[in-house]
Short mmCIF file of C-alpha atoms in Angstrom, two decimals:
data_model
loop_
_atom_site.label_atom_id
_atom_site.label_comp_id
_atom_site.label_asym_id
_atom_site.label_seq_id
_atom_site.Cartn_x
_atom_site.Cartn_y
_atom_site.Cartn_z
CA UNK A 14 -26.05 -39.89 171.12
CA UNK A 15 -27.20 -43.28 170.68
CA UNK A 16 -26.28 -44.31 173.90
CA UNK A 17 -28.14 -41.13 175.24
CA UNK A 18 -31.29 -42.33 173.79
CA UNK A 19 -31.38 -46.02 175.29
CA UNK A 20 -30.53 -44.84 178.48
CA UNK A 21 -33.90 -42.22 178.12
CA UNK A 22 -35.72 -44.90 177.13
CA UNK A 23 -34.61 -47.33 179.86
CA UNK A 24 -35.54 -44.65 182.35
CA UNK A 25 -38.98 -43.98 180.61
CA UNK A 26 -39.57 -48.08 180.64
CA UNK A 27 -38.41 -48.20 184.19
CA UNK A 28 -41.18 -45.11 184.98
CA UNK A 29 -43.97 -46.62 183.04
CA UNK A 30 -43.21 -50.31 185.04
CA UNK A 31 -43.57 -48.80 188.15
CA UNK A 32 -46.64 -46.91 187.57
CA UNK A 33 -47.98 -50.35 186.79
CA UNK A 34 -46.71 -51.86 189.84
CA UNK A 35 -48.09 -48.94 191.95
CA UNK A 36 -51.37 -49.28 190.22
CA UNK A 37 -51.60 -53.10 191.21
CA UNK A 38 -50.83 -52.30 194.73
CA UNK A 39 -54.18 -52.52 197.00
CA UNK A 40 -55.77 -49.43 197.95
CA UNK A 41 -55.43 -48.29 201.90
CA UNK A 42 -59.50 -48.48 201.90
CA UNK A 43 -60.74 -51.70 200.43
CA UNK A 44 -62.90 -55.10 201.62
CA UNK A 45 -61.15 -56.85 204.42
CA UNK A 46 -59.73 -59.96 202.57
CA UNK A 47 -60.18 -62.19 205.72
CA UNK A 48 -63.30 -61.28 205.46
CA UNK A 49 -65.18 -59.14 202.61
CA UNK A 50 -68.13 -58.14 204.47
CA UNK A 51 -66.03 -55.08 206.36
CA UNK A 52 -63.67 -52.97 205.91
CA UNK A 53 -59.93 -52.98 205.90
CA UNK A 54 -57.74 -49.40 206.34
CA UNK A 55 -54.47 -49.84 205.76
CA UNK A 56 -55.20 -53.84 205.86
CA UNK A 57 -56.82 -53.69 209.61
CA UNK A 58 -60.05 -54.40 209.77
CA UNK A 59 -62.67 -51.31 210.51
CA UNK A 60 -65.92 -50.71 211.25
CA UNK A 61 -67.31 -47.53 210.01
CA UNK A 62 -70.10 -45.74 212.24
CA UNK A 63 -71.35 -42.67 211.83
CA UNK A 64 -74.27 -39.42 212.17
CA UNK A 65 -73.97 -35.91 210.53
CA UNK A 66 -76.27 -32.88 210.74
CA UNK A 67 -76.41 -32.36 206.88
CA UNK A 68 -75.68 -34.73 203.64
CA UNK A 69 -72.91 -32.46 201.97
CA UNK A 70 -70.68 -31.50 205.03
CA UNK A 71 -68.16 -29.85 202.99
CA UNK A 72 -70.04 -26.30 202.04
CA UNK A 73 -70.17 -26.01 205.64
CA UNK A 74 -68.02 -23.16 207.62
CA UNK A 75 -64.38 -24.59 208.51
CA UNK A 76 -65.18 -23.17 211.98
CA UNK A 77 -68.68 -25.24 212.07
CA UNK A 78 -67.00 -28.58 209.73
CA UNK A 79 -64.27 -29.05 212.31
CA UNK A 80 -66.64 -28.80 215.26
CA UNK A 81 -69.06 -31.38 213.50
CA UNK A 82 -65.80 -33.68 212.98
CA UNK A 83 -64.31 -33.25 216.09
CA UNK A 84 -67.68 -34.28 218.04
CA UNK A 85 -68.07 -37.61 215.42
CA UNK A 86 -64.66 -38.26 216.16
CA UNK A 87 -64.96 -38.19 220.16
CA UNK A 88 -67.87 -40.13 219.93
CA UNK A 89 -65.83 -43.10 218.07
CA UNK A 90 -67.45 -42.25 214.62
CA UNK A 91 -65.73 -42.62 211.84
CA UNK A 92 -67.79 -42.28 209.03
CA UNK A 93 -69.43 -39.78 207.25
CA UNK A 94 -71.79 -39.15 204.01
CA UNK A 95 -70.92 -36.38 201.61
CA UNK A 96 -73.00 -35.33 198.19
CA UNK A 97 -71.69 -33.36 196.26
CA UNK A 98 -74.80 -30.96 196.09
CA UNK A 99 -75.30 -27.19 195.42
CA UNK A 100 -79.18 -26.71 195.78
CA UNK A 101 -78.98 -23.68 197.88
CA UNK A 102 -81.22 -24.91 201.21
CA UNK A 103 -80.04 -23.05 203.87
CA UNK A 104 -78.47 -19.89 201.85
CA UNK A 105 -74.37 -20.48 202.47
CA UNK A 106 -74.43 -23.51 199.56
CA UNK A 107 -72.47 -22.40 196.38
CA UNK A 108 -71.97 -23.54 192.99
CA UNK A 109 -69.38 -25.45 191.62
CA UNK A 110 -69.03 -22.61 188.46
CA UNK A 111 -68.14 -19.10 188.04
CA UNK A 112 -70.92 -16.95 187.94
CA UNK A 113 -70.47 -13.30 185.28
CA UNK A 114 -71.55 -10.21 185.97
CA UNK A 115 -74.72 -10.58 184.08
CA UNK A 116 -75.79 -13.61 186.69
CA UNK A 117 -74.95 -16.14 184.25
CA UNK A 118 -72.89 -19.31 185.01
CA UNK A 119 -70.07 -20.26 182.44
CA UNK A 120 -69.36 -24.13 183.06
CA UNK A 121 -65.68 -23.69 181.42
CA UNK A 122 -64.43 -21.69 184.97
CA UNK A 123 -64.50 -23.25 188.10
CA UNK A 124 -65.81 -21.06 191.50
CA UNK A 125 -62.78 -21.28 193.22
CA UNK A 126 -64.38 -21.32 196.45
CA UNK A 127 -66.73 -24.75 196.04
CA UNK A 128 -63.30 -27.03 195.44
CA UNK A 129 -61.98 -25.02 198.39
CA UNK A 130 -64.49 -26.60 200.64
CA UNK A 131 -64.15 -29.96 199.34
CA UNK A 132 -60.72 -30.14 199.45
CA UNK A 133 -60.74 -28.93 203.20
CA UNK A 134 -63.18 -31.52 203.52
CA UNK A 135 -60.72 -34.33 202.19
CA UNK A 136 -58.06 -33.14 204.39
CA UNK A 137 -59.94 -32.55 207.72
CA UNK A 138 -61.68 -36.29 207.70
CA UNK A 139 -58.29 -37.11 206.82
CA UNK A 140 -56.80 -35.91 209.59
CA UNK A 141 -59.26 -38.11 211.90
CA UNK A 142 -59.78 -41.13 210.19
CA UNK A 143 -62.90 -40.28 208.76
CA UNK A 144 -63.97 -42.08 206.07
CA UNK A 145 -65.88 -40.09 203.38
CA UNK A 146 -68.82 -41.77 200.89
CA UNK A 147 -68.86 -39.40 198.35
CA UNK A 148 -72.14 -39.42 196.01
CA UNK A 149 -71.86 -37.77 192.75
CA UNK A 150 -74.88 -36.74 191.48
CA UNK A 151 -77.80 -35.84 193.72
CA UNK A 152 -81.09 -35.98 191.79
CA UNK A 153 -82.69 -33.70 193.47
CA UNK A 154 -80.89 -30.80 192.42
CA UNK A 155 -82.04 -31.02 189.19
CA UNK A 156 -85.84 -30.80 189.78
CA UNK A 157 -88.06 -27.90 190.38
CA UNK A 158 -90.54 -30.59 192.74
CA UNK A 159 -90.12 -29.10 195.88
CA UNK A 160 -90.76 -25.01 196.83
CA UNK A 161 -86.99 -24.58 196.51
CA UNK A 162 -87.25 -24.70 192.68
CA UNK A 163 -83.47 -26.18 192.41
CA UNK A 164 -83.76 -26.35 188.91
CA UNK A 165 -84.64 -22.76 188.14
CA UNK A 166 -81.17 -21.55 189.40
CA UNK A 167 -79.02 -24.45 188.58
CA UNK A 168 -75.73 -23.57 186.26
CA UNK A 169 -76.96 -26.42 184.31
CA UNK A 170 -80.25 -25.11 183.69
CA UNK A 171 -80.06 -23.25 180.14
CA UNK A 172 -81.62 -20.43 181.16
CA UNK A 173 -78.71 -19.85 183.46
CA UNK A 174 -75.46 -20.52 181.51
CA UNK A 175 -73.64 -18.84 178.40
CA UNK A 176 -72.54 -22.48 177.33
CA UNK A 177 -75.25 -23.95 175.74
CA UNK A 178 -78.89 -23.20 174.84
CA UNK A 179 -82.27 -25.61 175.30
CA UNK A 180 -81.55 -26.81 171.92
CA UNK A 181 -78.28 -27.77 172.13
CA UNK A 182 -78.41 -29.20 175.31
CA UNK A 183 -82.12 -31.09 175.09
CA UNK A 184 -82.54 -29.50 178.37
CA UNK A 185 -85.72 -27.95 179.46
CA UNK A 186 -85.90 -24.86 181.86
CA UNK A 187 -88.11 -26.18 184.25
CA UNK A 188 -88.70 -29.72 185.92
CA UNK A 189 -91.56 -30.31 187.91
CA UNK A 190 -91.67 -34.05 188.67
CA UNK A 191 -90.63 -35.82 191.50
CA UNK A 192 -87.15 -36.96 189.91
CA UNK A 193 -88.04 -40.42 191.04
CA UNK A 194 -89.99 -40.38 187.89
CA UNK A 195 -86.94 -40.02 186.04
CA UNK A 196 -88.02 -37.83 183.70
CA UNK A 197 -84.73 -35.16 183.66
CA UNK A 198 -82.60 -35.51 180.59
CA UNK A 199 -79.40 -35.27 182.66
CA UNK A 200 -79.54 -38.46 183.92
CA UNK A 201 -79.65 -40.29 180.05
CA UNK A 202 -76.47 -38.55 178.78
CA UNK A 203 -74.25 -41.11 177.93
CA UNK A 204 -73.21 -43.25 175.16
CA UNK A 205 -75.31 -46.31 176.08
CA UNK A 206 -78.62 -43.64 176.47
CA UNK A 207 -79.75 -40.79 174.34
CA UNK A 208 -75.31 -39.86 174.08
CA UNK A 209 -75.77 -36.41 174.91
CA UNK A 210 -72.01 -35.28 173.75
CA UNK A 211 -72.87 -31.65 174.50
CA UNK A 212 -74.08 -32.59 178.48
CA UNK A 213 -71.77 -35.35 178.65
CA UNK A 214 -68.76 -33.35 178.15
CA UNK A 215 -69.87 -30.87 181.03
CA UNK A 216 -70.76 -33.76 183.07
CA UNK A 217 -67.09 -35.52 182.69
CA UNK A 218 -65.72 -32.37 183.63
CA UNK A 219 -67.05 -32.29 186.76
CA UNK A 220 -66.17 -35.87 187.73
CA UNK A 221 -62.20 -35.02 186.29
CA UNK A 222 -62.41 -31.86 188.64
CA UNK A 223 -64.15 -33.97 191.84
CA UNK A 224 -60.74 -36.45 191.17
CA UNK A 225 -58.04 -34.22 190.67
CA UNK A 226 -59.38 -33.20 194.71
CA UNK A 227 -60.90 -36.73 195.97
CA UNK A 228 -57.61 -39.08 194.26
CA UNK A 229 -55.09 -37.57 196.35
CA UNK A 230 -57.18 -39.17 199.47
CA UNK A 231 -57.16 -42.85 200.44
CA UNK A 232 -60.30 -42.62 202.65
CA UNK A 233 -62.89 -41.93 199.89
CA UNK A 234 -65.49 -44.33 198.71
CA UNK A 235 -67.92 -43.79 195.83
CA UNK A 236 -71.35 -43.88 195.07
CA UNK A 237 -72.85 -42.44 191.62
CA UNK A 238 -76.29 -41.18 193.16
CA UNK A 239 -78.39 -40.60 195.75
CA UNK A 240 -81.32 -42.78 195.83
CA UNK A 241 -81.66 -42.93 191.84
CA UNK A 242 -84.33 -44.83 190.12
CA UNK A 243 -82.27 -44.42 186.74
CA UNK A 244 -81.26 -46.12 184.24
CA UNK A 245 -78.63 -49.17 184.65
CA UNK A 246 -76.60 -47.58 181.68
CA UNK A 247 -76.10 -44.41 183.71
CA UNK A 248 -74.86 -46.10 186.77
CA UNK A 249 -72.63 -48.62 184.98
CA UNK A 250 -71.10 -45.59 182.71
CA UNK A 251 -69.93 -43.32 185.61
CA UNK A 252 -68.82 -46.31 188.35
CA UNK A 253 -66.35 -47.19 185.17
CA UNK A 254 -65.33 -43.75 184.18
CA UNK A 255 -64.10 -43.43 187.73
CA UNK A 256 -62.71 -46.31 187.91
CA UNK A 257 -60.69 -45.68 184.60
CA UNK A 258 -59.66 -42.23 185.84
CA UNK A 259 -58.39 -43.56 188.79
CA UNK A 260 -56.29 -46.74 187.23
CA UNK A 261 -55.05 -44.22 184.64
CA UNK A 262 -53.52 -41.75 188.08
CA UNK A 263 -52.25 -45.28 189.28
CA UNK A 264 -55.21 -45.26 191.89
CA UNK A 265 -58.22 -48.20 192.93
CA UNK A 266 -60.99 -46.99 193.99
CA UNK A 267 -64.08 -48.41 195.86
CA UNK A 268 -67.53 -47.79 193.79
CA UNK A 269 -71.41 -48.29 194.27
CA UNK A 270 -74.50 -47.05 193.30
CA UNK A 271 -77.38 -46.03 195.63
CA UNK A 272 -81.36 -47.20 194.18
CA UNK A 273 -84.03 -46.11 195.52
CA UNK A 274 -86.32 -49.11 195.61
CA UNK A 275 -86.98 -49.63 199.81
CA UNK A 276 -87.12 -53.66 198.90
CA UNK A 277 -83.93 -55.16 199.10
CA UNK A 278 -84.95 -57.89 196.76
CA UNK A 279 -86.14 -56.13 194.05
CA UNK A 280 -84.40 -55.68 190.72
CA UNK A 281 -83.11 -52.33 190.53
CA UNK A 282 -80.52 -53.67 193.42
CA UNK A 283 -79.75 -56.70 191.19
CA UNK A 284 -77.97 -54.16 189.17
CA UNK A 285 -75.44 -53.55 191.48
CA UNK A 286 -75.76 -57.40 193.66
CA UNK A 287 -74.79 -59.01 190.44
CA UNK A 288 -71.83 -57.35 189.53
CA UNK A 289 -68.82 -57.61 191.94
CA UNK A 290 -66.59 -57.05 188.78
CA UNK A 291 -67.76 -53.40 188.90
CA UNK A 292 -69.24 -52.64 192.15
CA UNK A 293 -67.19 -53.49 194.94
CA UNK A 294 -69.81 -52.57 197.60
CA UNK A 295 -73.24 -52.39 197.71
CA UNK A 296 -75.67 -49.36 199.15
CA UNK A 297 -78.28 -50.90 201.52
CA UNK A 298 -80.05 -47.37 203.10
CA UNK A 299 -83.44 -47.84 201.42
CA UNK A 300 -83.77 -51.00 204.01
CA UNK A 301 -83.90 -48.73 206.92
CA UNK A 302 -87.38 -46.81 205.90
CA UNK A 303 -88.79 -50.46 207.16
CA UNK A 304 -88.87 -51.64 210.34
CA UNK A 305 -88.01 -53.71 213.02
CA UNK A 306 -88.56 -57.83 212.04
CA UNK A 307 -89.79 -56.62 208.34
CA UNK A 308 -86.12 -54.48 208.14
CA UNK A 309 -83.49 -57.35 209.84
CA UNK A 310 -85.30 -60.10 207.23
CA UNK A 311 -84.65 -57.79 204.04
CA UNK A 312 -81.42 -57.31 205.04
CA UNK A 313 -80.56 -60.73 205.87
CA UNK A 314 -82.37 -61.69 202.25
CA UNK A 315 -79.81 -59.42 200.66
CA UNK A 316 -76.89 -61.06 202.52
CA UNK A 317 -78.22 -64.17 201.54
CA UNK A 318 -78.04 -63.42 197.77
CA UNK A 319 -74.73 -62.19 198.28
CA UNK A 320 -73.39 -64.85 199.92
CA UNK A 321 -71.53 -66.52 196.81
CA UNK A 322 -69.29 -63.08 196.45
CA UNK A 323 -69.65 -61.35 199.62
CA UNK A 324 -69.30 -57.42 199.68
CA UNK A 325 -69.19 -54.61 202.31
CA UNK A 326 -73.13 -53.64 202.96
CA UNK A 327 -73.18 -50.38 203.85
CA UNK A 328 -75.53 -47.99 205.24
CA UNK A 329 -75.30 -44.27 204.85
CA UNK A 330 -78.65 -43.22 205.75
CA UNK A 331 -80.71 -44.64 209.02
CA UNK A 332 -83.97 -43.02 208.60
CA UNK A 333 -85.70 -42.25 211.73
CA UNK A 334 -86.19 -39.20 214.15
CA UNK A 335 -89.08 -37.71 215.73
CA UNK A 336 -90.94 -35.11 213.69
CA UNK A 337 -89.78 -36.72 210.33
CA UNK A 338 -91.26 -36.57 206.89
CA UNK A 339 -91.97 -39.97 207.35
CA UNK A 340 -93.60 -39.87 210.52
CA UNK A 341 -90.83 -41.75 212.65
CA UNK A 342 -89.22 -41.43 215.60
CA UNK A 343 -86.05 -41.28 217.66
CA UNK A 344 -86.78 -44.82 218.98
CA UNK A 345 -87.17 -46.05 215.27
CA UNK A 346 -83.75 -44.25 213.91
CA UNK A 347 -82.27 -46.34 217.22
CA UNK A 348 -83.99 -49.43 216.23
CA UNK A 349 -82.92 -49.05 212.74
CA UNK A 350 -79.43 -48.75 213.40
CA UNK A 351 -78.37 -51.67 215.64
CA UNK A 352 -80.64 -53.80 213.17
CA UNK A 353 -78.56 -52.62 210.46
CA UNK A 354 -74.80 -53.35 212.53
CA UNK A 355 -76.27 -56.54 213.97
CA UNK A 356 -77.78 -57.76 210.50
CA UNK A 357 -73.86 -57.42 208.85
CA UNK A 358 -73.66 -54.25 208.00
CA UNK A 359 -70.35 -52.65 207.50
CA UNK A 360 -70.64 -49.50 207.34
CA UNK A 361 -74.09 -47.22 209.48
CA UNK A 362 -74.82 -43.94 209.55
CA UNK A 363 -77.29 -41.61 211.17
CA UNK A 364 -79.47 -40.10 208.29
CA UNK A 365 -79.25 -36.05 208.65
CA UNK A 366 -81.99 -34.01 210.71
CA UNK A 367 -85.09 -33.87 210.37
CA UNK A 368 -85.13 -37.73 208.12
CA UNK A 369 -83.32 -39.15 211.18
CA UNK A 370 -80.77 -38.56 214.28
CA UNK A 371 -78.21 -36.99 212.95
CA UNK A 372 -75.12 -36.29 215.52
CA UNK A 373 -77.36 -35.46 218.18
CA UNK A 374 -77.27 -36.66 221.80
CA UNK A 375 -78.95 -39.79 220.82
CA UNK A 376 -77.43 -40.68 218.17
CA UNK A 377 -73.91 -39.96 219.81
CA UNK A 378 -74.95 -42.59 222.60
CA UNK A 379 -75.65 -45.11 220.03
CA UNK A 380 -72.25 -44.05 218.78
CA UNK A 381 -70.53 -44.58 221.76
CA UNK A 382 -72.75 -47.63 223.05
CA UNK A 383 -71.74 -49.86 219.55
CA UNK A 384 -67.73 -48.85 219.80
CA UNK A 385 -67.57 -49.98 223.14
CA UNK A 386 -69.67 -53.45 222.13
CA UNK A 387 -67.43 -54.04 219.18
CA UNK A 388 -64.47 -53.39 221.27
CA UNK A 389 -65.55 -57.14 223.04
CA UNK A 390 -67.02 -58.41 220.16
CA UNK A 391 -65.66 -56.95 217.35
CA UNK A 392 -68.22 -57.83 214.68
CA UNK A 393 -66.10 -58.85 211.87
CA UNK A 394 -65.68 -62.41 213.72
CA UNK A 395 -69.42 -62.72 214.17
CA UNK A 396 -72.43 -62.93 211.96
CA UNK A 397 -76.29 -62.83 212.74
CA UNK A 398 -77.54 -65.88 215.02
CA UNK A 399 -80.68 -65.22 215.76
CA UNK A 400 -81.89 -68.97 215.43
CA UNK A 401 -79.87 -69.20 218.89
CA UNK A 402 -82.43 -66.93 220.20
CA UNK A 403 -85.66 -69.08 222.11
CA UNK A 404 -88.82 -67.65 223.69
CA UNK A 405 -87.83 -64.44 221.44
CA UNK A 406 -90.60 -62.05 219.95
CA UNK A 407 -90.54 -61.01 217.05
CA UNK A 408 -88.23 -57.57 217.66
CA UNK A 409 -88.48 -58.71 221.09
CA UNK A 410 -83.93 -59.51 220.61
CA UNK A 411 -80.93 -59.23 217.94
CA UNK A 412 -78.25 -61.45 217.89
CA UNK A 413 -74.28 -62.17 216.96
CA UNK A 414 -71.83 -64.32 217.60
CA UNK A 415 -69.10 -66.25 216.71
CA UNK A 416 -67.12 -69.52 216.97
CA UNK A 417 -65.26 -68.91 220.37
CA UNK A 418 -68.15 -68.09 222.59
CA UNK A 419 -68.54 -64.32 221.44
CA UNK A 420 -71.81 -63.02 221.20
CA UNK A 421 -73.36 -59.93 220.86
CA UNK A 422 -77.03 -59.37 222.07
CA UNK A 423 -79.33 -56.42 221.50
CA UNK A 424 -83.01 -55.91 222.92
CA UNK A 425 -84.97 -52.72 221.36
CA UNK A 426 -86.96 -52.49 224.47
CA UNK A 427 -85.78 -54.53 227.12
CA UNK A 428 -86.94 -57.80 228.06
CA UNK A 429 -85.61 -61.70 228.48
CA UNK A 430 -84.94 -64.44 225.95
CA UNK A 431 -83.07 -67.85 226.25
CA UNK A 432 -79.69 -68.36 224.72
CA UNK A 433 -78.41 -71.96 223.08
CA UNK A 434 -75.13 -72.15 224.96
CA UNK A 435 -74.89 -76.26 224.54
CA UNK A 436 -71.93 -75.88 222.45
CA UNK A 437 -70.13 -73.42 224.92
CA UNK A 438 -68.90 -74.79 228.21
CA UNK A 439 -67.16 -72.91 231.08
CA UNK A 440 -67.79 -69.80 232.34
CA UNK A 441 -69.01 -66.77 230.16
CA UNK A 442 -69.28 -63.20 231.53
CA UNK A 443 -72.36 -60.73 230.32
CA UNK A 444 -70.90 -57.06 229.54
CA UNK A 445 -74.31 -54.52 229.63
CA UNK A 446 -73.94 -51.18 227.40
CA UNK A 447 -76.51 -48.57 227.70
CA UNK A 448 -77.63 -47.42 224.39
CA UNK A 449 -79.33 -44.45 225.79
CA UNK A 450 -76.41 -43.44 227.76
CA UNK A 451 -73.71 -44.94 225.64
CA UNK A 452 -72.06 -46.04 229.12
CA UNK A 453 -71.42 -49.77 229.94
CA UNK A 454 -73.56 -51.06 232.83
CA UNK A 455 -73.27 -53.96 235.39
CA UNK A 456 -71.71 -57.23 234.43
CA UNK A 457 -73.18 -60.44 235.13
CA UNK A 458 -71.87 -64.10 235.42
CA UNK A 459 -73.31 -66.96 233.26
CA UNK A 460 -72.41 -70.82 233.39
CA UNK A 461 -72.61 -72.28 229.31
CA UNK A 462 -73.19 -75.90 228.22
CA UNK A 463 -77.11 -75.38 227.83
CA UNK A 464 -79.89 -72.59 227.52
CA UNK A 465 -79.52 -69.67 229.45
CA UNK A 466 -82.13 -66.45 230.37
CA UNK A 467 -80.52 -63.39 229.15
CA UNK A 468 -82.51 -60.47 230.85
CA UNK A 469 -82.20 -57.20 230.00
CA UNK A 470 -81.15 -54.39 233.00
CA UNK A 471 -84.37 -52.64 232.50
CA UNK A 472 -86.66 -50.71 229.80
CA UNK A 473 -85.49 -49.56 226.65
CA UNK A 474 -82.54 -50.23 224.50
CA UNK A 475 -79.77 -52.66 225.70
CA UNK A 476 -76.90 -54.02 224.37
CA UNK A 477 -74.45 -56.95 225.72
CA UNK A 478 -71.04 -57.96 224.77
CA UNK A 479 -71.18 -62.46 226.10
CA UNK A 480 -67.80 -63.64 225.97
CA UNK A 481 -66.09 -66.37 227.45
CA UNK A 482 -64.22 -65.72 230.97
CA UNK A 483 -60.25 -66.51 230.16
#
């Protein structure tokens, strides 16, 4: 009997070590450790491009998901954004709960159907190397601002569940604020805030649920909001309750948070900047509602600042399309992207129709256009160089490049500049991409070892892949 129990116990020591060991193991999806601005998948490095036609892809149709995927895919996207909002836009969005008879939500049963779609989600991006940001909470689903009155028939509201009352809850019934105001109760929950236990433990709930789906993936990353102008306490509380769900499954998991301050340098971002120990990448959209010189010095501020402890910057949503609610255009979403992948960003994304491109034509092109340039220059062995750049206007030219005479050259809107090639003897041969096509155009022979006029095919946007002739 005796022997019987060591033996047990032996096995349930030798269980419990290799949990441990599998839990030290590095994730498939994690900073490229040669170098921690990009991404590594299964310890290659990636870059992660992207466009989608809506923000939470997975209440979509499988019939209309696939299609969506299938086109990103073709296009050499790999990439996608995913919230994990219910505010009922279009009329096919459902809620994560069970809904009675009555028409009243009860947040102890789960509709079925909502983890359906996510989980098909999962498994479909998985299926095509797709790598899926997930963000948690979505502020505006919690506010009555806009005509849509989200609030009003949320399962959190109150008024619509048989869990909890006002009281209980310190939720109101209605919210009409612009929840950059932070005004909504359901973002000060936690222990470090107001510690709403009776929210809280609906709230935990839900992130268990979205990890018992989103764990069994190794192509998620995580960000706890969409654009939030919250507290730091909230943001810190659920980046390390995922994480600690995670280690506790034997997982690692890649987290962020998303603010929704457009300067790069102010403080909200110092919240995440400043702490590599929990946030392993840093959310860099806001940037992209600027422009052109304004938008590549921001960005290159923010690398600065990281530069001690560098971290995958990456972009999830490139504002810009014509006929947006910010009065852009297509030009300015194009613009905005290459600035973004030339400035050292890891990871860009077309912001969803009408707020920018989407996967549209255009932004399929640009797609297309920046595999094929980082293909010949892949841009984890280059960094920005624009001081290399003479007789260059401001937005007139964007450049890479690297130690081995690699470059990589954009111009918004055609144009000439001079290029420092003292340092690079021999032969070098100009590779011309198309952005508006996505198609590469001609090539063009250039002799290094001093300053050389780099003109641009013609009008609009170009980009060139300079590399040395072997």
């Amino acid at each position: 009997m005796m022997r019987t129990i060591l033996l047990l116990g032996c096995l349930l020591a030798a269980l419990n070590f290799g949990a441990v060991l599998h839990a030290q193991e590095p994730p498939a999806l994690r900073p490229w450790p040669a170098n921690p601005w990009y991404w590594s998948l299964n310890d290659q490095p990636v870059l992660l491009l992207g466009g989608s036609d809506d923000d939470n892809l997975f209440q979509w149709s499988e019939q209309k998901l696939v299609a969506q995927l299938d086109r990103l895919a073709a296009a050499g996207g790999n990439y996608i954004r995913n919230t994990m909002s219910d505010r009922r836009i279009e009329g096919f969005e459902i809620h994560a709960y069970a809904r009675r008879p009555d028409g009243r939500y009860d947040l102890n049963r789960w509709n079925d159907e909502y983890w359906q779609r996510f989980e098909r989600l999962l498994r479909e991006t998985a299926r095509r190397n797709i790598v899926v940001q997930i963000e948690v909470w979505d502020r505006f689903d919690y506010t009555d601002h806009t005509s849509e009155k989200h609030w009003q028939a949320h399962p959190y509201n109150p008024a619509n569940n048989v869990n909890y009352t006002a009281a209980q809850s310190g939720l109101a019934t209605r919210y009409a604020d612009h929840p950059g105001l932070n005004r909504q109760p359901f973002f000060f929950t936690t222990p470090n805030q107001r510690h709403n236990r009776t929210l809280l433990a609906v709230q935990q709930r839900f992130v268990d649920k979205l990890l018992d789906h989103s764990l069994g993936y190794d192509h998620v990353l995580y960000c706890m909001d969409n654009e939030t102008n919250g507290e730091e306490a909230w943001s810190r509380y659920w980046a390390e309750y995922i994480k600690e769900q995670a280690r506790r499954r034997g997982r690692q998991v890649q987290v962020t948070e998303m603010w929704g301050d457009w300067r790069l340098t102010g403080a909200e971002h110092r919240r995440t900047f400043d702490h590599p120990e929990l946030f392993d990448f840093v959310e860099v959209s806001q940037n992209t509602h600027k422009s052109g010189q304004r938008q590549w010095d921001d960005l290159a501020a923010a690398r600065a600042y990281l530069g001690g402890q560098p971290r995958p910057m990456n972009t999830v949503k490139v504002y810009g399309a014509d006929g947006s609610d910010f009065g852009q255009t297509d030009q300015k979403g194009i613009e905005r992207f290459w600035i973004q992948l030339f400035g050292g960003s890891a990871a860009v994304r077309f912001h969803r129709p009408d707020a920018g491109l989407g996967l549209g034509d255009t932004a399929v092109a640009s797609l297309r256009a920046a595999r094929k340039l980082n293909e010949r220059v892949p841009l984890w062995s280059v960094q920005p160089a624009n001081g290399l750049l003479a007789e260059r206007e401001a937005n007139g030219a964007y450049l890479v490049a690297g130690g081995r005479g690699s470059y990589g050259l954009y111009f918004p809107a055609g144009g000439s500049v001079r290029l420092d090639l003292k340092d690079v003897p021999g032969q070098l041969t100009v590779h011309w991409i198309d952005i508006k096509s996505g198609e590469r155009g001609e090539q063009q022979a250039i002799s290094g070892g001093r300053a050389v006029a780099i003109t641009a095919p013609g009008p609009g946007n170009w980009a060139a892949a300079i590399v040395r002739q072997p």
